[in-house]
Amino acid sequence: MRKWVRRLVATVAVTALGALALPTTGFAANSKTPIIVGSKSFTESKVVSEIYALALEKAGYKVTRKQNISNSVVFKAVQTGQIDVYPEYTGTIVDAYLKQSTTNKDAKQIAAAAKKGVAKYKLTTLTPAPGNDSQGIAVTTKVAKKYGLYTISDLQKKANKIRFVSQGEFDQRADALPGMVKKYGKFDFKSSKDYDDSLKYKILSEGKGDAAPVSTTDGQLANGNKYTLLKDDKHLWPAYNLVPLVRNSTLKSHPKMAKALNQVDKKLTTKTLTELNKKVDVDGQNYQTVAKNWFNKNIN
């Protein structure tokens, strides 16, 4: 499961859901019922959720925002009707929620498996965005140029020159460093030290390390002069395309909803998501302002 911390899925107690303080499903949805738009508790999800809300308002619907929901609760919340739609990821749906393998599946196959799998929960996915927020490895651009590092295969060959900025979990997970070793061969790093995930770019920028595991839409990666995202040339990590996850009943009672959200999603490329994240996480802008500015420029 990608986004080691941000997409953590846990067993959710009913009492945890109650903490959301949202209405339950004891009413019949109709076109005048506000659409409750949720998000997970990290920047990208909150920005996209706000863009979804703006798109639905433009389509003429009333919207209630319930953003920044715990990652471990949000999937259950949409099942129970405490929210109606939120930004999810195809790979997360398949491997974390449906407990199915994504191994050797391409983006279209993973998206199809996600759509088919959530049907039993009376949910559906709309058209996935081209943006892929997956696991990756980044190196400082200075080091990339010095050693000719552009792919993970390149990194494996030059690992003895690289100081790896890791997190303890990454060294242990079957789909993290052990998976890299299985797919690419042993990584004999010059050094490998564990740091808190939130410190990785600080460590790299201070020259205390050369490479680190990242998410492929991290805002810091928008600066290509500073960081280089290595190509996963042997396709270790599957696709995690952004996708609206929505309740069937809400979609039925709000017939313009799918068109409004699909219009947004088709423009959310990996580059776009990275730029949006940068404006919040690097430039320090408010996520609602970032969402509104992008929406007004690209949709409104």
GROMACS .gro file of C-alpha atoms in nm:
model
  300
    1MET     CA    1   0.000   0.000   0.000
    2ARG     CA    2   0.148   0.335  -0.107
    3LYS     CA    3   0.166   0.651   0.097
    4TRP     CA    4   0.292   0.450   0.390
    5VAL     CA    5   0.134   0.675   0.652
    6ARG     CA    6  -0.117   0.885   0.462
    7ARG     CA    7  -0.311   0.591   0.323
    8LEU     CA    8  -0.293   0.369   0.629
    9VAL     CA    9  -0.602   0.150   0.654
   10ALA     CA   10  -0.710   0.016   0.992
   11THR     CA   11  -1.004  -0.175   1.130
   12VAL     CA   12  -1.260   0.093   1.202
   13ALA     CA   13  -1.487   0.083   1.506
   14VAL     CA   14  -1.840   0.213   1.482
   15THR     CA   15  -1.760   0.462   1.757
   16ALA     CA   16  -1.483   0.609   1.543
   17LEU     CA   17  -1.734   0.685   1.272
   18GLY     CA   18  -1.949   0.865   1.521
   19ALA     CA   19  -1.668   1.112   1.577
   20LEU     CA   20  -1.732   1.254   1.232
   21ALA     CA   21  -2.055   1.408   1.362
   22LEU     CA   22  -2.225   1.372   1.025
   23PRO     CA   23  -2.582   1.274   0.940
   24THR     CA   24  -2.652   0.907   0.887
   25THR     CA   25  -2.845   0.746   0.605
   26GLY     CA   26  -3.190   0.787   0.754
   27PHE     CA   27  -3.316   1.010   0.473
   28ALA     CA   28  -3.394   0.972   0.105
   29ALA     CA   29  -3.145   1.150  -0.117
   30ASN     CA   30  -3.278   1.388  -0.380
   31SER     CA   31  -3.144   1.659  -0.606
   32LYS     CA   32  -3.201   1.922  -0.335
   33THR     CA   33  -3.012   1.725  -0.069
   34PRO     CA   34  -2.662   1.871  -0.022
   35ILE     CA   35  -2.381   1.653  -0.151
   36ILE     CA   36  -2.134   1.583   0.130
   37VAL     CA   37  -1.784   1.600  -0.013
   38GLY     CA   38  -1.510   1.446   0.201
   39SER     CA   39  -1.135   1.415   0.190
   40LYS     CA   40  -0.853   1.233   0.359
   41SER     CA   41  -0.618   1.416   0.593
   42PHE     CA   42  -0.334   1.508   0.358
   43THR     CA   43  -0.279   1.799   0.124
   44GLU     CA   44  -0.356   1.643  -0.213
   45SER     CA   45  -0.683   1.492  -0.096
   46LYS     CA   46  -0.797   1.819   0.061
   47VAL     CA   47  -0.712   2.026  -0.247
   48VAL     CA   48  -0.886   1.788  -0.488
   49SER     CA   49  -1.184   1.755  -0.254
   50GLU     CA   50  -1.228   2.131  -0.260
   51ILE     CA   51  -1.205   2.132  -0.640
   52TYR     CA   52  -1.476   1.864  -0.648
   53ALA     CA   53  -1.693   2.079  -0.421
   54LEU     CA   54  -1.651   2.382  -0.646
   55ALA     CA   55  -1.737   2.177  -0.954
   56LEU     CA   56  -2.053   2.043  -0.795
   57GLU     CA   57  -2.159   2.392  -0.687
   58LYS     CA   58  -2.105   2.515  -1.041
   59ALA     CA   59  -2.331   2.231  -1.159
   60GLY     CA   60  -2.605   2.377  -0.939
   61TYR     CA   61  -2.584   2.153  -0.633
   62LYS     CA   62  -2.564   2.246  -0.269
   63VAL     CA   63  -2.247   2.111  -0.110
   64THR     CA   64  -2.146   2.033   0.246
   65ARG     CA   65  -1.772   1.999   0.298
   66LYS     CA   66  -1.630   1.742   0.540
   67GLN     CA   67  -1.260   1.749   0.469
   68ASN     CA   68  -0.960   1.625   0.664
   69ILE     CA   69  -1.119   1.294   0.771
   70SER     CA   70  -0.888   1.032   0.919
   71ASN     CA   71  -0.751   0.804   0.649
   72SER     CA   72  -0.856   0.499   0.848
   73VAL     CA   73  -1.220   0.610   0.861
   74VAL     CA   74  -1.300   0.768   0.526
   75PHE     CA   75  -1.381   0.451   0.328
   76LYS     CA   76  -1.630   0.337   0.591
   77ALA     CA   77  -1.775   0.689   0.602
   78VAL     CA   78  -1.870   0.681   0.233
   79GLN     CA   79  -2.022   0.335   0.273
   80THR     CA   80  -2.248   0.450   0.555
   81GLY     CA   81  -2.354   0.774   0.388
   82GLN     CA   82  -2.172   1.006   0.624
   83ILE     CA   83  -2.010   1.145   0.311
   84ASP     CA   84  -2.122   1.105  -0.050
   85VAL     CA   85  -1.798   1.133  -0.245
   86TYR     CA   86  -1.426   1.183  -0.188
   87PRO     CA   87  -1.098   1.157  -0.385
   88GLU     CA   88  -0.953   0.807  -0.364
   89TYR     CA   89  -0.687   0.610  -0.554
   90THR     CA   90  -0.742   0.306  -0.773
   91GLY     CA   91  -0.450   0.113  -0.624
   92THR     CA   92  -0.558   0.189  -0.267
   93ILE     CA   93  -0.909   0.060  -0.337
   94VAL     CA   94  -0.779  -0.265  -0.483
   95ASP     CA   95  -0.498  -0.357  -0.245
   96ALA     CA   96  -0.610  -0.190   0.080
   97TYR     CA   97  -0.990  -0.209   0.077
   98LEU     CA   98  -1.062  -0.504  -0.150
   99LYS     CA   99  -0.749  -0.696  -0.040
  100GLN     CA  100  -0.673  -0.796  -0.399
  101SER     CA  101  -0.332  -0.815  -0.564
  102THR     CA  102  -0.218  -0.539  -0.799
  103THR     CA  103   0.084  -0.739  -0.912
  104ASN     CA  104   0.134  -0.741  -1.289
  105LYS     CA  105  -0.180  -0.531  -1.345
  106ASP     CA  106  -0.166  -0.216  -1.555
  107ALA     CA  107  -0.349   0.107  -1.477
  108LYS     CA  108  -0.662   0.012  -1.671
  109GLN     CA  109  -0.684  -0.330  -1.507
  110ILE     CA  110  -0.646  -0.181  -1.160
  111ALA     CA  111  -0.912   0.082  -1.233
  112ALA     CA  112  -1.149  -0.188  -1.361
  113ALA     CA  113  -1.088  -0.405  -1.054
  114ALA     CA  114  -1.158  -0.106  -0.829
  115LYS     CA  115  -1.486  -0.023  -1.001
  116LYS     CA  116  -1.604  -0.383  -0.996
  117GLY     CA  117  -1.498  -0.440  -0.637
  118VAL     CA  118  -1.671  -0.142  -0.476
  119ALA     CA  119  -2.005  -0.228  -0.638
  120LYS     CA  120  -2.081  -0.466  -0.349
  121TYR     CA  121  -2.072  -0.163  -0.116
  122LYS     CA  122  -2.321   0.023  -0.340
  123LEU     CA  123  -2.041   0.254  -0.448
  124THR     CA  124  -1.886   0.334  -0.783
  125THR     CA  125  -1.576   0.501  -0.919
  126LEU     CA  126  -1.598   0.763  -1.192
  127THR     CA  127  -1.336   0.816  -1.463
  128PRO     CA  128  -0.983   0.795  -1.312
  129ALA     CA  129  -0.760   1.097  -1.351
  130PRO     CA  130  -0.435   1.061  -1.547
  131GLY     CA  131  -0.255   1.172  -1.230
  132ASN     CA  132  -0.072   0.883  -1.064
  133ASP     CA  133   0.025   0.928  -0.700
  134SER     CA  134   0.235   0.619  -0.644
  135GLN     CA  135   0.549   0.518  -0.461
  136GLY     CA  136   0.881   0.634  -0.604
  137ILE     CA  137   1.244   0.710  -0.534
  138ALA     CA  138   1.386   1.060  -0.571
  139VAL     CA  139   1.746   1.176  -0.567
  140THR     CA  140   1.890   1.523  -0.554
  141THR     CA  141   1.935   1.649  -0.909
  142LYS     CA  142   2.297   1.729  -0.833
  143VAL     CA  143   2.363   1.363  -0.752
  144ALA     CA  144   2.150   1.244  -1.045
  145LYS     CA  145   2.365   1.442  -1.288
  146LYS     CA  146   2.690   1.342  -1.121
  147TYR     CA  147   2.622   0.967  -1.145
  148GLY     CA  148   2.379   0.951  -1.438
  149LEU     CA  149   2.081   0.842  -1.230
  150TYR     CA  150   1.752   0.850  -1.420
  151THR     CA  151   1.599   0.509  -1.341
  152ILE     CA  152   1.587   0.280  -1.040
  153SER     CA  153   1.810   0.042  -1.237
  154ASP     CA  154   2.068   0.321  -1.252
  155LEU     CA  155   2.035   0.365  -0.876
  156GLN     CA  156   2.087  -0.006  -0.815
  157LYS     CA  157   2.410  -0.001  -1.018
  158LYS     CA  158   2.547   0.307  -0.841
  159ALA     CA  159   2.405   0.233  -0.496
  160ASN     CA  160   2.751   0.214  -0.337
  161LYS     CA  161   2.789   0.587  -0.400
  162ILE     CA  162   2.449   0.684  -0.256
  163ARG     CA  163   2.347   0.777   0.098
  164PHE     CA  164   1.989   0.651   0.136
  165VAL     CA  165   1.742   0.847   0.349
  166SER     CA  166   1.499   0.579   0.462
  167GLN     CA  167   1.222   0.521   0.713
  168GLY     CA  168   1.221   0.205   0.920
  169GLU     CA  169   0.898   0.079   0.767
  170PHE     CA  170   1.032   0.117   0.415
  171ASP     CA  171   1.320  -0.119   0.490
  172GLN     CA  172   1.081  -0.391   0.606
  173ARG     CA  173   0.772  -0.385   0.384
  174ALA     CA  174   0.755  -0.652   0.115
  175ASP     CA  175   0.649  -0.393  -0.142
  176ALA     CA  176   0.917  -0.140  -0.042
  177LEU     CA  177   1.294  -0.200  -0.023
  178PRO     CA  178   1.258  -0.583  -0.019
  179GLY     CA  179   1.045  -0.549  -0.331
  180MET     CA  180   1.308  -0.330  -0.494
  181VAL     CA  181   1.574  -0.589  -0.418
  182LYS     CA  182   1.359  -0.867  -0.561
  183LYS     CA  183   1.284  -0.674  -0.879
  184TYR     CA  184   1.611  -0.486  -0.937
  185GLY     CA  185   1.877  -0.668  -0.736
  186LYS     CA  186   2.061  -0.581  -0.416
  187PHE     CA  187   2.105  -0.213  -0.328
  188ASP     CA  188   2.445  -0.187  -0.161
  189PHE     CA  189   2.404   0.172  -0.042
  190LYS     CA  190   2.701   0.368   0.083
  191SER     CA  191   2.488   0.432   0.390
  192SER     CA  192   2.123   0.400   0.490
  193LYS     CA  193   1.979   0.587   0.785
  194ASP     CA  194   1.623   0.604   0.913
  195TYR     CA  195   1.451   0.939   0.959
  196ASP     CA  196   1.096   1.049   1.019
  197ASP     CA  197   0.919   1.068   0.684
  198SER     CA  198   0.842   1.437   0.730
  199LEU     CA  199   1.216   1.515   0.739
  200LYS     CA  200   1.325   1.349   0.414
  201TYR     CA  201   1.334   1.659   0.196
  202LYS     CA  202   1.506   1.859   0.472
  203ILE     CA  203   1.777   1.593   0.495
  204LEU     CA  204   1.821   1.589   0.118
  205SER     CA  205   1.827   1.968   0.088
  206GLU     CA  206   2.089   1.994   0.361
  207GLY     CA  207   2.315   1.752   0.176
  208LYS     CA  208   2.298   1.488   0.449
  209GLY     CA  209   2.156   1.227   0.211
  210ASP     CA  210   2.120   1.162  -0.160
  211ALA     CA  211   1.806   0.952  -0.223
  212ALA     CA  212   1.477   0.883  -0.047
  213PRO     CA  213   1.142   0.706  -0.095
  214VAL     CA  214   0.876   0.959  -0.197
  215SER     CA  215   0.525   0.989  -0.330
  216THR     CA  216   0.530   1.068  -0.701
  217THR     CA  217   0.319   1.384  -0.664
  218ASP     CA  218   0.506   1.536  -0.369
  219GLY     CA  219   0.511   1.913  -0.413
  220GLN     CA  220   0.887   1.928  -0.361
  221LEU     CA  221   0.934   1.732  -0.685
  222ALA     CA  222   0.801   2.026  -0.884
  223ASN     CA  223   1.150   2.173  -0.856
  224GLY     CA  224   1.338   1.964  -1.111
  225ASN     CA  225   1.655   2.163  -1.048
  226LYS     CA  226   1.658   2.033  -0.693
  227TYR     CA  227   1.511   1.680  -0.710
  228THR     CA  228   1.485   1.410  -0.976
  229LEU     CA  229   1.219   1.140  -0.961
  230LEU     CA  230   1.367   0.814  -1.085
  231LYS     CA  231   1.173   0.611  -1.340
  232ASP     CA  232   1.045   0.278  -1.211
  233ASP     CA  233   1.173   0.110  -1.527
  234LYS     CA  234   1.087  -0.245  -1.416
  235HIS     CA  235   0.736  -0.149  -1.300
  236LEU     CA  236   0.762  -0.251  -0.936
  237TRP     CA  237   0.487  -0.020  -0.812
  238PRO     CA  238   0.136  -0.028  -0.957
  239ALA     CA  239  -0.078   0.266  -1.063
  240TYR     CA  240  -0.250   0.482  -0.803
  241ASN     CA  241  -0.464   0.701  -1.022
  242LEU     CA  242  -0.683   0.956  -0.849
  243VAL     CA  243  -1.053   0.874  -0.881
  244PRO     CA  244  -1.382   1.000  -0.731
  245LEU     CA  245  -1.539   0.733  -0.510
  246VAL     CA  246  -1.911   0.801  -0.486
  247ARG     CA  247  -2.230   0.648  -0.348
  248ASN     CA  248  -2.463   0.504  -0.614
  249SER     CA  249  -2.768   0.662  -0.454
  250THR     CA  250  -2.610   1.007  -0.462
  251LEU     CA  251  -2.509   0.968  -0.823
  252LYS     CA  252  -2.862   0.863  -0.916
  253SER     CA  253  -3.028   1.153  -0.740
  254HIS     CA  254  -2.780   1.410  -0.875
  255PRO     CA  255  -2.763   1.333  -1.250
  256LYS     CA  256  -2.513   1.608  -1.338
  257MET     CA  257  -2.267   1.494  -1.074
  258ALA     CA  258  -2.063   1.249  -1.282
  259LYS     CA  259  -2.011   1.493  -1.568
  260ALA     CA  260  -1.900   1.768  -1.332
  261LEU     CA  261  -1.642   1.552  -1.154
  262ASN     CA  262  -1.516   1.381  -1.471
  263GLN     CA  263  -1.456   1.725  -1.623
  264VAL     CA  264  -1.225   1.799  -1.332
  265ASP     CA  265  -1.050   1.464  -1.314
  266LYS     CA  266  -0.945   1.454  -1.679
  267LYS     CA  267  -0.730   1.762  -1.616
  268LEU     CA  268  -0.560   1.633  -1.301
  269THR     CA  269  -0.234   1.501  -1.441
  270THR     CA  270   0.061   1.391  -1.228
  271LYS     CA  271   0.231   1.723  -1.307
  272THR     CA  272  -0.081   1.918  -1.208
  273LEU     CA  273  -0.117   1.735  -0.876
  274THR     CA  274   0.251   1.795  -0.802
  275GLU     CA  275   0.212   2.167  -0.872
  276LEU     CA  276  -0.099   2.190  -0.653
  277ASN     CA  277   0.081   2.014  -0.368
  278LYS     CA  278   0.378   2.249  -0.408
  279LYS     CA  279   0.163   2.557  -0.368
  280VAL     CA  280   0.042   2.429  -0.031
  281ASP     CA  281   0.333   2.227   0.111
  282VAL     CA  282   0.624   2.433  -0.023
  283ASP     CA  283   0.483   2.780  -0.089
  284GLY     CA  284   0.260   2.780   0.219
  285GLN     CA  285  -0.068   2.875   0.050
  286ASN     CA  286  -0.407   2.776   0.190
  287TYR     CA  287  -0.541   2.463   0.020
  288GLN     CA  288  -0.882   2.623  -0.040
  289THR     CA  289  -0.721   2.919  -0.214
  290VAL     CA  290  -0.508   2.689  -0.426
  291ALA     CA  291  -0.812   2.485  -0.525
  292LYS     CA  292  -1.020   2.792  -0.610
  293ASN     CA  293  -0.746   2.951  -0.820
  294TRP     CA  294  -0.692   2.631  -1.018
  295PHE     CA  295  -1.065   2.579  -1.066
  296ASN     CA  296  -1.124   2.935  -1.188
  297LYS     CA  297  -0.839   2.906  -1.436
  298ASN     CA  298  -0.911   2.558  -1.568
  299ILE     CA  299  -1.284   2.488  -1.523
  300ASN     CA  300  -1.486   2.799  -1.443
   0.00000   0.00000   0.00000
